[in-house]
Short mmCIF file of C-alpha atoms and ligand atoms in Angstrom, two decimals:
data_model
loop_
_atom_site.label_atom_id
_atom_site.label_comp_id
_atom_site.label_asym_id
_atom_site.label_seq_id
_atom_site.Cartn_x
_atom_site.Cartn_y
_atom_site.Cartn_z
CA MET A 1 14.80 25.08 -1.50
CA ALA A 2 13.11 21.78 -0.82
CA LYS A 3 10.24 23.64 0.81
CA ASN A 4 9.71 25.73 -2.36
CA ASN A 5 9.68 22.64 -4.49
CA THR A 6 7.02 21.18 -2.28
CA VAL A 7 4.76 24.20 -2.54
CA ASN A 8 5.28 24.55 -6.30
CA GLY A 9 4.69 20.85 -6.83
CA GLY A 10 1.40 21.00 -4.94
CA ILE A 11 0.15 24.23 -6.54
CA SER A 12 1.05 23.27 -10.11
CA LEU A 13 -0.74 19.98 -9.57
CA PHE A 14 -3.77 21.99 -8.50
CA TRP A 15 -3.65 24.12 -11.66
CA LYS A 16 -3.09 21.15 -13.92
CA LEU A 17 -6.07 19.33 -12.47
CA SER A 18 -8.21 22.46 -12.57
CA THR A 19 -7.38 23.20 -16.20
CA THR A 20 -8.11 19.61 -17.21
CA PHE A 21 -11.36 19.81 -15.31
CA LEU A 22 -12.31 23.09 -17.03
CA VAL A 23 -11.59 21.64 -20.48
CA LEU A 24 -13.69 18.59 -19.62
CA LEU A 25 -16.54 20.81 -18.47
CA LEU A 26 -16.43 22.85 -21.70
CA MET A 27 -16.45 19.65 -23.75
CA VAL A 28 -19.42 18.31 -21.82
CA GLY A 29 -21.18 21.66 -22.27
CA ALA A 30 -20.56 21.68 -26.04
CA VAL A 31 -21.81 18.11 -26.40
CA HIS A 32 -24.79 18.99 -24.27
CA ILE A 33 -25.73 21.99 -26.45
CA THR A 34 -25.32 20.02 -29.67
CA LEU A 35 -27.42 17.17 -28.34
CA SER A 36 -30.16 19.42 -27.06
CA ILE A 37 -30.36 21.31 -30.37
CA SER A 38 -30.63 18.12 -32.38
CA ALA A 39 -33.10 16.72 -29.87
CA SER A 40 -35.18 19.87 -30.13
CA ASP A 41 -35.12 19.63 -33.95
CA GLN A 42 -36.36 16.07 -33.72
CA TYR A 43 -38.95 17.09 -31.21
CA TYR A 44 -40.16 19.87 -33.51
CA LEU A 45 -40.41 17.55 -36.50
CA LYS A 46 -42.28 14.83 -34.59
CA ARG A 47 -44.67 17.31 -33.07
CA ASN A 48 -45.35 18.93 -36.41
CA GLN A 49 -45.97 15.62 -38.14
CA LYS A 50 -48.31 14.47 -35.44
CA LEU A 51 -50.27 17.70 -35.44
CA ASN A 52 -50.70 17.60 -39.21
CA ALA A 53 -51.06 13.85 -39.62
CA ASN A 54 -54.65 14.13 -40.81
CA ILE A 55 -54.22 16.80 -43.48
CA ALA A 56 -54.01 14.37 -46.41
CA GLN A 57 -57.00 12.42 -45.15
CA SER A 58 -59.09 15.53 -44.76
CA ILE A 59 -58.23 16.62 -48.32
CA ILE A 60 -59.55 13.32 -49.74
CA GLN A 61 -62.67 13.64 -47.70
CA GLU A 62 -63.35 16.99 -49.45
CA VAL A 63 -62.43 16.10 -53.05
CA LYS A 64 -61.99 13.09 -55.32
CA PRO A 65 -58.73 13.80 -57.17
CA ILE A 66 -58.69 10.58 -59.21
CA ILE A 67 -61.78 9.09 -60.71
CA ASN A 68 -61.46 5.87 -62.75
CA GLY A 69 -57.71 6.39 -62.97
CA GLU A 70 -58.11 9.93 -64.42
CA VAL A 71 -56.93 13.04 -62.63
CA THR A 72 -59.74 15.50 -62.26
CA LYS A 73 -58.70 19.03 -63.03
CA ASN A 74 -61.39 20.58 -60.94
CA ALA A 75 -60.48 18.46 -58.05
CA LEU A 76 -56.94 19.73 -58.21
CA ASP A 77 -58.01 23.31 -58.12
CA ASP A 78 -60.19 22.44 -55.19
CA ILE A 79 -57.31 20.89 -53.39
CA MET A 80 -55.27 23.96 -54.00
CA HIS A 81 -57.84 26.26 -52.56
CA HIS A 82 -58.50 23.97 -49.76
CA MET A 83 -54.87 23.64 -48.97
CA MET A 84 -54.07 27.31 -49.26
CA ALA A 85 -56.80 28.01 -46.82
CA VAL A 86 -55.56 25.45 -44.35
CA ASN A 87 -51.86 26.13 -44.47
CA PRO A 88 -49.95 28.18 -47.06
CA SER A 89 -46.65 26.49 -46.26
CA ILE A 90 -47.49 22.94 -47.21
CA GLU A 91 -47.00 21.31 -50.57
CA VAL A 92 -49.50 18.82 -51.96
CA TYR A 93 -48.61 16.08 -54.46
CA LEU A 94 -50.91 13.73 -56.26
CA LEU A 95 -49.25 10.33 -56.83
CA ASP A 96 -50.34 7.33 -58.82
CA LYS A 97 -50.18 3.96 -57.13
CA THR A 98 -46.48 3.51 -58.09
CA GLY A 99 -45.47 6.81 -56.52
CA TYR A 100 -45.22 8.73 -59.85
CA ILE A 101 -46.07 12.40 -59.36
CA LEU A 102 -49.20 13.05 -61.45
CA SER A 103 -49.68 16.59 -60.34
CA HIS A 104 -48.67 18.94 -57.56
CA VAL A 105 -49.54 22.10 -55.78
CA ALA A 106 -46.34 23.68 -54.64
CA PRO A 107 -46.34 27.37 -55.16
CA TYR A 108 -43.28 29.13 -56.61
CA LYS A 109 -41.01 26.16 -56.37
CA LYS A 110 -39.48 23.75 -58.80
CA VAL A 111 -40.28 20.07 -58.34
CA LYS A 112 -37.30 17.94 -59.22
CA LEU A 113 -38.35 14.34 -58.47
CA LYS A 114 -40.58 12.38 -60.81
CA THR A 115 -41.38 9.60 -58.36
CA VAL A 116 -41.63 9.46 -54.62
CA SER A 117 -40.64 6.40 -52.59
CA LEU A 118 -43.80 4.54 -51.48
CA ALA A 119 -42.33 2.69 -48.49
CA PRO A 120 -42.51 5.59 -45.97
CA ILE A 121 -45.99 6.49 -47.27
CA GLN A 122 -47.19 2.94 -46.76
CA GLU A 123 -45.66 2.92 -43.27
CA PHE A 124 -47.36 6.21 -42.44
CA ILE A 125 -50.77 4.96 -43.61
CA ASP A 126 -50.36 1.63 -41.79
CA ASN A 127 -49.57 3.45 -38.53
CA ASN A 128 -52.36 6.01 -39.00
CA GLY A 129 -49.71 8.70 -38.66
CA GLU A 130 -48.90 7.67 -35.11
CA GLU A 131 -45.23 6.86 -35.74
CA PHE A 132 -42.59 9.33 -36.84
CA VAL A 133 -41.72 8.70 -40.52
CA GLN A 134 -39.89 10.86 -43.01
CA GLY A 135 -40.31 10.64 -46.75
CA ASP A 136 -38.82 12.09 -49.97
CA ASP A 137 -38.85 15.80 -50.57
CA PRO A 138 -39.66 16.09 -54.30
CA ARG A 139 -38.02 19.48 -54.45
CA LYS A 140 -34.86 18.38 -52.77
CA PRO A 141 -33.79 14.96 -53.98
CA GLY A 142 -31.91 13.04 -51.29
CA GLU A 143 -33.36 14.94 -48.35
CA LEU A 144 -36.06 13.62 -46.06
CA GLN A 145 -39.07 15.56 -44.94
CA ILE A 146 -42.05 15.03 -42.66
CA PHE A 147 -45.30 14.48 -44.49
CA SER A 148 -48.91 13.46 -44.29
CA ALA A 149 -50.34 10.94 -46.74
CA ALA A 150 -53.63 9.24 -47.59
CA ALA A 151 -54.55 6.56 -50.08
CA ILE A 152 -57.10 7.42 -52.80
CA THR A 153 -59.35 4.40 -53.25
CA ASP A 154 -62.05 3.54 -55.72
CA ASN A 155 -64.10 0.43 -55.03
CA ASP A 156 -61.59 -0.59 -52.37
CA GLU A 157 -58.82 -0.40 -54.92
CA VAL A 158 -55.90 1.99 -54.40
CA GLN A 159 -55.82 4.49 -57.27
CA GLY A 160 -53.05 6.68 -55.96
CA TYR A 161 -52.00 8.85 -53.02
CA VAL A 162 -52.28 12.35 -51.74
CA TYR A 163 -48.79 13.19 -50.43
CA VAL A 164 -48.53 16.37 -48.39
CA VAL A 165 -45.04 17.59 -47.53
CA LEU A 166 -45.42 19.43 -44.25
CA ALA A 167 -43.69 22.61 -43.27
CA GLY A 168 -42.36 23.76 -46.55
CA GLU A 169 -38.86 25.07 -46.73
CA ASP A 170 -39.38 28.69 -45.81
CA TYR A 171 -41.77 28.09 -43.04
CA TYR A 172 -39.59 25.38 -41.66
CA ALA A 173 -36.50 27.53 -41.84
CA VAL A 174 -38.13 30.37 -39.92
CA ALA A 175 -39.80 28.15 -37.35
CA SER A 176 -36.71 26.08 -36.84
CA ASN A 177 -34.54 29.16 -36.41
CA LEU A 178 -36.90 30.56 -33.82
CA TRP A 179 -37.02 27.25 -32.04
CA ASP A 180 -33.25 26.80 -32.11
CA GLU A 181 -32.78 30.30 -30.79
CA TYR A 182 -35.18 29.60 -27.98
CA ILE A 183 -33.53 26.32 -27.10
CA THR A 184 -30.05 27.79 -27.44
CA SER A 185 -30.73 30.74 -25.20
CA LEU A 186 -32.61 28.64 -22.64
CA GLY A 187 -30.08 25.78 -22.82
CA GLY A 188 -27.24 28.26 -23.07
CA SER A 189 -28.06 30.16 -19.93
CA SER A 190 -28.85 27.05 -17.90
CA MET A 191 -25.69 25.52 -19.29
CA VAL A 192 -23.61 28.52 -18.23
CA ILE A 193 -25.10 28.38 -14.72
CA THR A 194 -24.48 24.63 -14.50
CA LEU A 195 -20.94 25.01 -15.80
CA VAL A 196 -20.07 27.76 -13.35
CA ALA A 197 -21.57 25.80 -10.44
CA ALA A 198 -19.75 22.62 -11.50
CA LEU A 199 -16.55 24.57 -11.94
CA VAL A 200 -16.77 26.12 -8.47
CA ILE A 201 -17.62 22.81 -6.79
CA GLY A 202 -14.96 21.03 -8.83
CA LEU A 203 -12.27 23.55 -7.98
CA ILE A 204 -13.11 23.32 -4.28
CA ALA A 205 -12.98 19.51 -4.42
CA ILE A 206 -9.67 19.59 -6.32
CA TRP A 207 -8.31 22.09 -3.80
CA PHE A 208 -9.18 19.79 -0.90
CA ILE A 209 -7.83 16.67 -2.58
CA THR A 210 -4.60 18.34 -3.63
CA ARG A 211 -4.29 19.87 -0.17
CA ASN A 212 -4.08 16.35 1.26
CA LEU A 213 -1.75 15.36 -1.53
CA ARG A 214 0.39 18.41 -0.77
CA GLY A 215 0.53 17.22 2.84
CA ILE A 216 1.73 13.83 1.67
CA ILE A 217 4.28 15.32 -0.75
CA ASP A 218 5.50 17.53 2.08
CA VAL A 219 6.10 14.51 4.34
CA VAL A 220 7.86 12.62 1.54
CA ARG A 221 10.16 15.61 0.96
CA ARG A 222 10.90 15.95 4.66
CA PHE A 223 11.79 12.27 4.75
CA GLN A 224 13.95 12.72 1.66
CA ASP A 225 15.72 15.62 3.36
CA GLY A 226 16.68 13.36 6.23
CA ASP A 227 13.83 13.70 8.69
CA LEU A 228 13.47 9.98 9.31
CA GLU A 229 10.68 10.57 11.81
CA ALA A 230 8.40 12.08 9.13
CA ARG A 231 5.23 10.01 8.70
CA ILE A 232 1.94 10.77 6.97
CA SER A 233 -0.70 11.47 9.58
CA ALA A 234 -4.04 9.69 9.43
CA LYS A 235 -5.70 13.04 8.72
CA SER A 236 -3.75 14.13 5.67
CA GLY A 237 -3.65 10.56 4.41
CA LYS A 238 -7.42 10.11 4.54
CA GLU A 239 -8.09 10.29 0.79
CA PHE A 240 -4.93 8.40 -0.06
CA ASN A 241 -5.06 5.77 2.62
CA THR A 242 -3.27 3.01 0.74
CA LEU A 243 -0.58 5.36 -0.50
CA SER A 244 -0.05 6.80 2.99
CA LEU A 245 0.08 3.41 4.67
CA ALA A 246 2.47 2.14 2.01
CA PHE A 247 4.71 5.17 2.46
CA ASN A 248 4.69 4.87 6.25
CA ASP A 249 5.50 1.16 5.99
CA MET A 250 8.29 1.89 3.56
CA ALA A 251 9.65 4.62 5.84
CA ASP A 252 9.57 2.20 8.79
CA THR A 253 11.42 -0.41 6.75
CA ILE A 254 14.05 2.10 5.65
CA VAL A 255 14.52 3.34 9.21
CA GLY A 256 14.72 -0.27 10.43
CA ASN A 257 17.35 -1.03 7.79
CA ILE A 258 19.32 2.07 8.73
CA GLU A 259 19.21 1.00 12.39
CA ASN A 260 20.39 -2.46 11.37
CA LEU A 261 23.25 -1.03 9.36
CA LYS A 262 24.17 1.23 12.26
CA SER A 263 24.24 -1.64 14.72
CA MET A 264 26.23 -3.75 12.25
CA GLU A 265 28.64 -0.87 11.94
CA ASN A 266 28.85 -0.62 15.74
CA LEU A 267 29.50 -4.34 15.95
CA ARG A 268 32.26 -4.06 13.42
CA ARG A 269 33.84 -1.13 15.22
CA GLU A 270 33.60 -2.79 18.61
CA LEU A 271 35.05 -6.01 17.34
CA VAL A 272 37.96 -4.28 15.67
CA GLY A 273 38.58 -2.22 18.82
CA ASN A 274 38.25 -5.16 21.20
CA VAL A 275 40.24 -7.57 19.13
CA SER A 276 43.13 -5.19 18.70
CA HIS A 277 43.12 -4.24 22.36
CA ASP A 278 42.29 -7.46 24.18
CA LEU A 279 44.14 -9.92 22.09
CA ARG A 280 47.33 -7.98 22.45
CA THR A 281 48.19 -9.45 25.86
CA PRO A 282 47.85 -13.15 25.05
CA LEU A 283 49.51 -12.55 21.68
CA ALA A 284 52.39 -10.81 23.39
CA VAL A 285 52.72 -13.74 25.80
CA ILE A 286 52.74 -16.26 22.97
CA HIS A 287 55.18 -14.13 21.01
CA GLY A 288 57.49 -13.74 23.99
CA TYR A 289 57.65 -17.45 24.79
CA ILE A 290 58.16 -18.46 21.19
CA GLU A 291 60.97 -15.93 20.87
CA THR A 292 62.60 -17.26 24.05
CA LEU A 293 62.26 -20.80 22.76
CA MET A 294 64.00 -19.82 19.52
CA ILE A 295 66.78 -17.74 21.04
CA LYS A 296 67.58 -20.02 23.94
CA LYS A 297 66.95 -23.17 21.98
CA ASP A 298 70.05 -24.94 23.28
CA GLN A 299 70.21 -23.53 26.78
CA LEU A 300 66.70 -24.61 27.84
CA SER A 301 66.08 -27.75 29.79
CA ILE A 302 63.39 -30.11 28.58
CA GLU A 303 61.20 -29.15 31.56
CA GLU A 304 61.54 -25.46 30.80
CA ARG A 305 60.75 -26.02 27.16
CA ASP A 306 57.68 -28.06 28.03
CA LYS A 307 56.56 -25.38 30.47
CA TYR A 308 56.91 -22.66 27.83
CA LEU A 309 55.06 -24.75 25.28
CA ALA A 310 52.28 -25.38 27.79
CA ILE A 311 51.97 -21.63 28.40
CA ILE A 312 51.81 -21.01 24.67
CA LEU A 313 49.16 -23.69 24.32
CA SER A 314 46.98 -22.31 27.09
CA SER A 315 47.43 -18.79 25.72
CA THR A 316 46.24 -19.89 22.32
CA GLU A 317 43.29 -21.62 23.95
CA LYS A 318 42.50 -18.46 25.82
CA LEU A 319 42.79 -16.50 22.59
CA LYS A 320 40.34 -18.86 20.95
CA LYS A 321 37.86 -18.55 23.78
CA MET A 322 38.29 -14.81 23.94
CA VAL A 323 37.66 -14.33 20.25
CA ALA A 324 34.52 -16.45 20.49
CA GLU A 325 33.26 -14.61 23.56
CA LEU A 326 34.14 -11.18 22.22
CA PHE A 327 32.21 -11.93 19.11
CA GLU A 328 29.27 -13.16 21.13
CA LEU A 329 29.26 -10.14 23.40
CA SER A 330 29.72 -7.67 20.56
CA LYS A 331 26.79 -9.22 18.76
CA LEU A 332 24.65 -9.03 21.89
CA GLU A 333 25.62 -5.45 22.53
CA SER A 334 24.99 -4.25 18.99
CA LYS A 335 21.52 -5.81 19.14
CA GLN A 336 22.31 -8.27 16.37
CA VAL A 337 20.99 -11.11 18.48
CA HIS A 338 17.24 -11.41 18.83
CA PRO A 339 16.05 -14.06 21.25
CA LYS A 340 14.12 -16.80 19.46
CA LYS A 341 11.61 -17.26 22.23
CA GLU A 342 9.71 -20.51 22.46
CA PRO A 343 7.93 -22.38 25.24
CA PHE A 344 10.01 -25.11 26.89
CA PHE A 345 10.38 -27.00 30.18
CA ILE A 346 13.10 -25.26 32.20
CA ASN A 347 13.53 -28.23 34.56
CA GLU A 348 14.56 -30.42 31.62
CA LEU A 349 17.13 -27.87 30.47
CA LEU A 350 18.48 -27.50 34.03
CA GLN A 351 18.86 -31.25 34.43
CA ASP A 352 20.66 -31.51 31.08
CA VAL A 353 23.14 -28.77 31.99
CA VAL A 354 23.75 -30.20 35.47
CA GLN A 355 24.41 -33.60 33.92
CA LYS A 356 27.20 -32.12 31.80
CA TYR A 357 28.98 -30.65 34.84
CA LEU A 358 28.73 -33.68 37.12
CA ILE A 359 32.00 -35.27 35.98
CA LEU A 360 33.96 -32.00 36.05
CA ALA A 361 32.65 -31.31 39.54
CA ARG A 362 33.48 -34.78 40.78
CA LYS A 363 37.02 -34.37 39.46
CA LYS A 364 37.38 -31.20 41.45
CA GLY A 365 35.78 -32.73 44.53
CA VAL A 366 32.78 -30.41 44.41
CA LEU A 367 29.23 -31.63 44.90
CA ILE A 368 26.47 -30.51 42.58
CA GLN A 369 23.08 -30.56 44.22
CA SER A 370 19.90 -29.93 42.26
CA VAL A 371 16.65 -28.87 43.90
CA ILE A 372 14.56 -28.73 40.75
CA SER A 373 10.80 -29.09 40.82
CA ASN A 374 9.50 -31.60 38.29
CA ASN A 375 6.31 -29.89 37.22
CA ILE A 376 7.20 -26.33 36.48
CA GLU A 377 5.01 -24.61 33.89
CA LEU A 378 6.43 -23.98 30.45
CA VAL A 379 8.59 -20.87 30.25
CA ASN A 380 9.01 -18.63 27.24
CA ALA A 381 12.61 -17.89 26.31
CA ASP A 382 15.43 -18.67 23.88
CA ILE A 383 16.67 -22.12 24.98
CA ALA A 384 20.16 -21.80 23.53
CA LEU A 385 20.79 -18.41 25.15
CA ILE A 386 19.41 -19.53 28.53
CA GLU A 387 21.64 -22.60 28.35
CA ARG A 388 24.58 -20.23 27.80
CA VAL A 389 23.58 -18.27 30.93
CA LEU A 390 23.44 -21.45 33.00
CA GLN A 391 26.80 -22.66 31.66
CA ASN A 392 28.51 -19.38 32.52
CA LEU A 393 27.06 -19.33 36.04
CA ILE A 394 27.93 -22.96 36.78
CA ASP A 395 31.39 -22.43 35.20
CA ASN A 396 32.02 -19.61 37.63
CA ALA A 397 30.65 -21.54 40.61
CA LEU A 398 32.93 -24.44 39.79
CA LYS A 399 35.90 -22.17 39.21
CA PHE A 400 35.50 -20.29 42.49
CA THR A 401 34.50 -23.16 44.76
CA PRO A 402 37.31 -25.12 46.35
CA GLU A 403 37.36 -28.86 46.92
CA GLY A 404 34.71 -30.08 49.33
CA GLY A 405 32.32 -27.30 48.41
CA THR A 406 28.78 -27.59 47.11
CA ILE A 407 27.01 -26.02 44.15
CA THR A 408 23.22 -25.88 44.41
CA ILE A 409 20.91 -25.41 41.43
CA LYS A 410 17.44 -24.56 42.56
CA THR A 411 14.08 -23.58 41.10
CA ASN A 412 11.58 -21.45 42.88
CA GLU A 413 8.05 -21.23 41.43
CA MET A 414 6.39 -17.83 41.68
CA ASP A 415 3.11 -16.34 40.42
CA SER A 416 4.03 -15.43 36.87
CA ALA A 417 7.63 -16.61 36.64
CA VAL A 418 10.05 -19.21 37.84
CA GLU A 419 13.23 -18.18 39.66
CA ILE A 420 16.43 -20.07 38.89
CA GLN A 421 19.26 -19.94 41.39
CA VAL A 422 22.88 -21.04 41.08
CA ALA A 423 24.56 -20.91 44.49
CA ASP A 424 27.95 -22.08 45.69
CA THR A 425 29.89 -22.36 48.92
CA GLY A 426 33.00 -20.91 47.30
CA VAL A 427 35.37 -18.02 47.91
CA GLY A 428 32.70 -15.33 47.55
CA ILE A 429 33.15 -11.89 46.07
CA PRO A 430 34.58 -8.99 48.09
CA GLU A 431 31.86 -6.43 48.70
CA GLU A 432 33.66 -3.64 46.85
CA GLN A 433 33.89 -5.79 43.72
CA ILE A 434 30.23 -6.79 43.60
CA PRO A 435 29.13 -3.74 41.50
CA PHE A 436 31.74 -4.55 38.86
CA VAL A 437 31.50 -8.29 38.32
CA PHE A 438 29.11 -7.80 35.37
CA ASP A 439 31.50 -5.41 33.63
CA ARG A 440 33.39 -6.88 30.75
CA TYR A 441 36.99 -7.94 31.52
CA HIS A 442 36.35 -7.74 35.26
CA ILE A 443 38.42 -10.46 36.76
CA GLY A 444 38.37 -10.62 40.54
CA ASP A 445 41.69 -12.34 41.06
CA LYS A 446 44.16 -11.20 38.42
CA ARG A 447 46.32 -14.25 39.05
CA LEU A 448 43.54 -16.32 37.58
CA SER A 449 43.60 -14.57 34.25
CA LEU A 450 47.02 -15.80 33.31
CA ASP A 451 46.85 -19.36 34.57
CA LYS A 452 43.21 -20.17 34.02
CA ASN A 453 41.15 -19.98 30.94
CA THR A 454 39.56 -16.75 31.98
CA THR A 455 38.55 -13.68 30.01
CA GLY A 456 36.26 -11.76 32.37
CA LEU A 457 33.49 -11.72 29.75
CA GLY A 458 31.26 -14.49 31.17
CA LEU A 459 29.03 -12.41 33.43
CA ALA A 460 28.85 -9.54 30.92
CA ILE A 461 27.41 -12.03 28.44
CA VAL A 462 24.99 -13.40 31.07
CA LYS A 463 23.74 -9.92 31.84
CA LYS A 464 23.24 -9.05 28.17
CA ILE A 465 21.36 -12.27 27.40
CA LEU A 466 19.01 -11.71 30.32
CA GLU A 467 18.60 -8.09 29.29
CA ILE A 468 17.28 -9.05 25.86
CA HIS A 469 14.86 -11.36 27.70
CA ASP A 470 13.71 -8.39 29.80
CA ALA A 471 15.05 -10.19 32.86
CA THR A 472 17.58 -9.08 35.45
CA ILE A 473 20.22 -11.02 37.31
CA ASN A 474 20.54 -10.81 41.10
CA LEU A 475 23.67 -11.47 43.01
CA SER A 476 24.37 -11.99 46.69
CA SER A 477 27.76 -12.99 47.95
CA LYS A 478 29.70 -13.25 51.19
CA LEU A 479 33.44 -13.45 51.20
CA ASN A 480 34.65 -16.96 52.04
CA GLN A 481 31.07 -18.19 52.44
CA GLY A 482 29.69 -18.35 48.98
CA THR A 483 27.91 -16.67 46.13
CA SER A 484 24.42 -16.96 44.72
CA PHE A 485 23.16 -15.76 41.34
CA SER A 486 19.47 -15.82 40.46
CA PHE A 487 17.17 -14.70 37.63
CA GLN A 488 13.54 -15.14 36.67
CA LEU A 489 11.89 -16.39 33.47
CA PRO A 490 8.21 -15.69 32.78
CA TYR A 491 5.78 -18.57 32.21
CA HIS A 492 4.52 -19.15 28.72
CA GLN A 493 1.14 -17.48 28.14
CA ALA A 494 -0.98 -19.87 26.12
N1 ATP B 1 30.57 -17.83 41.74
C1 ATP B 1 31.52 -16.89 41.93
N2 ATP B 1 32.21 -16.89 43.09
C2 ATP B 1 33.14 -15.96 43.28
N3 ATP B 1 33.49 -15.01 42.40
C3 ATP B 1 32.83 -14.98 41.25
C4 ATP B 1 31.82 -15.92 40.94
N4 ATP B 1 31.33 -15.63 39.71
C5 ATP B 1 32.03 -14.56 39.28
N5 ATP B 1 32.94 -14.17 40.17
C6 ATP B 1 33.83 -13.03 40.04
O1 ATP B 1 33.40 -12.20 38.97
C7 ATP B 1 34.43 -12.11 38.00
C8 ATP B 1 33.81 -12.01 36.64
O2 ATP B 1 33.21 -13.23 36.28
P1 ATP B 1 33.08 -13.59 34.80
O3 ATP B 1 32.33 -14.85 34.65
O4 ATP B 1 32.56 -12.39 34.08
O5 ATP B 1 34.55 -13.75 34.34
P2 ATP B 1 35.50 -14.97 34.55
O6 ATP B 1 34.75 -16.12 35.06
O7 ATP B 1 36.62 -14.45 35.33
O8 ATP B 1 35.94 -15.23 33.09
P3 ATP B 1 35.16 -16.05 31.98
O9 ATP B 1 33.81 -16.33 32.50
O10 ATP B 1 35.12 -15.15 30.82
O11 ATP B 1 35.96 -17.23 31.74
C9 ATP B 1 35.25 -13.34 38.21
O12 ATP B 1 36.56 -13.16 37.78
C10 ATP B 1 35.20 -13.49 39.72
O13 ATP B 1 36.10 -12.64 40.34
MG1 MG B 2 33.03 -16.85 34.18
#
């Protein structure tokens, strides 16, 4: 279904473009023919005028049509003969100096104008017939005609004009028809050849362009039908580079958003699952003790009551911590947390964290020893997350190291990274438990989980944080001797 649409869409686009192109070609052809006919008419007129420019002059050289302001009859007859001999199609007019037609030789035709405009005649004489000028046609008022003209002078004074209208009607009609036919057939056939060639080339070009467009449309449809991997290839996107890039970018954004929504959805699901499952135990404990307190209100001793209240308090504290840690871990696991990496001095961070634990350690009778180099290169990582890692590791070390023990925080500079180690002389981890300590809710000594503020999420969080830093955590432990955790952070590349 979608496939058909794609093909139809592409093909109909091809036909639409082709038809438009054909119409355009025909229009261009029509304009071309019209222009070439009118240009050829003009050409014919100009050529004819130029060829016959001297006719009027040569007539005056033969005869004197006006002598002392009087028209000479004989002269007129002479002109007629003369003219007939030269060219039977021309018409000769004798004008006085105002343009009034004194006499004419125009066989078989009726002359309608009484005066002829002098301006074009003057222009013609001034230019010696070099420029193209059209003047009045005495037989057809309002129409312009090519002509030849010459001034009749007597003692340097203009007496009148000989005005010769060239190419009389009939002759002109025949000649012009022949000429037009010639131009039309020549122009027509070359026009047809050009049109066909342009059409073929145009159709091929349109085919290629729409082929690429069809490729693009195809990808868009595939994407629309759910193929989120569909991208326009560099090849089919060549002619429509911007469009293709924009589509690919848009597709990437959409896919990214879908991924985001998915991971948000996962987070939500995990949280709901974890909260309902993991909070049940502490809630049940709290519930149980509160119930006991209410039922046995009067039978309980003050010590018992205080003990129950203390349990409730620590359970609520545990709940609080658990909710916070669950949320943190769920976020990490659903990839909602992106490390905001920045260069910083790891030794400064280590010293800060150690400082915070000194009092707690002293209270417990545990010594914190730091072997931290002072001039370690800048590392590139998310400070807050790395601080969280260190807190969890030192928390554990403190929790699992009895009085008199030592916790050592050490840096170890390597080629491209610095290694950070948190070691203790505590209870150690039984060998069979080592593979599981990074699992969520793994608590080595179950007795701890009730009394102490323990959720079993600490190391799972550590592992996740290091994972999004592309780092791994190493662990070595010996039962009753101690445990050591270490991880590496790469130096900042300037
Ligand atoms: N330094 C250590 N020495 C001995 N055992 C350890 C040490 N660190 C972790 N463990 C073991 O690994 C288990 C998991 O540690 P993790 O930090 O994930 O949870 P937790 O410390 O029990 O609880 P939480 O950190 O959430 O309060 C611990 O319960 C303990 O058994
Ligand atoms: Mg812990």
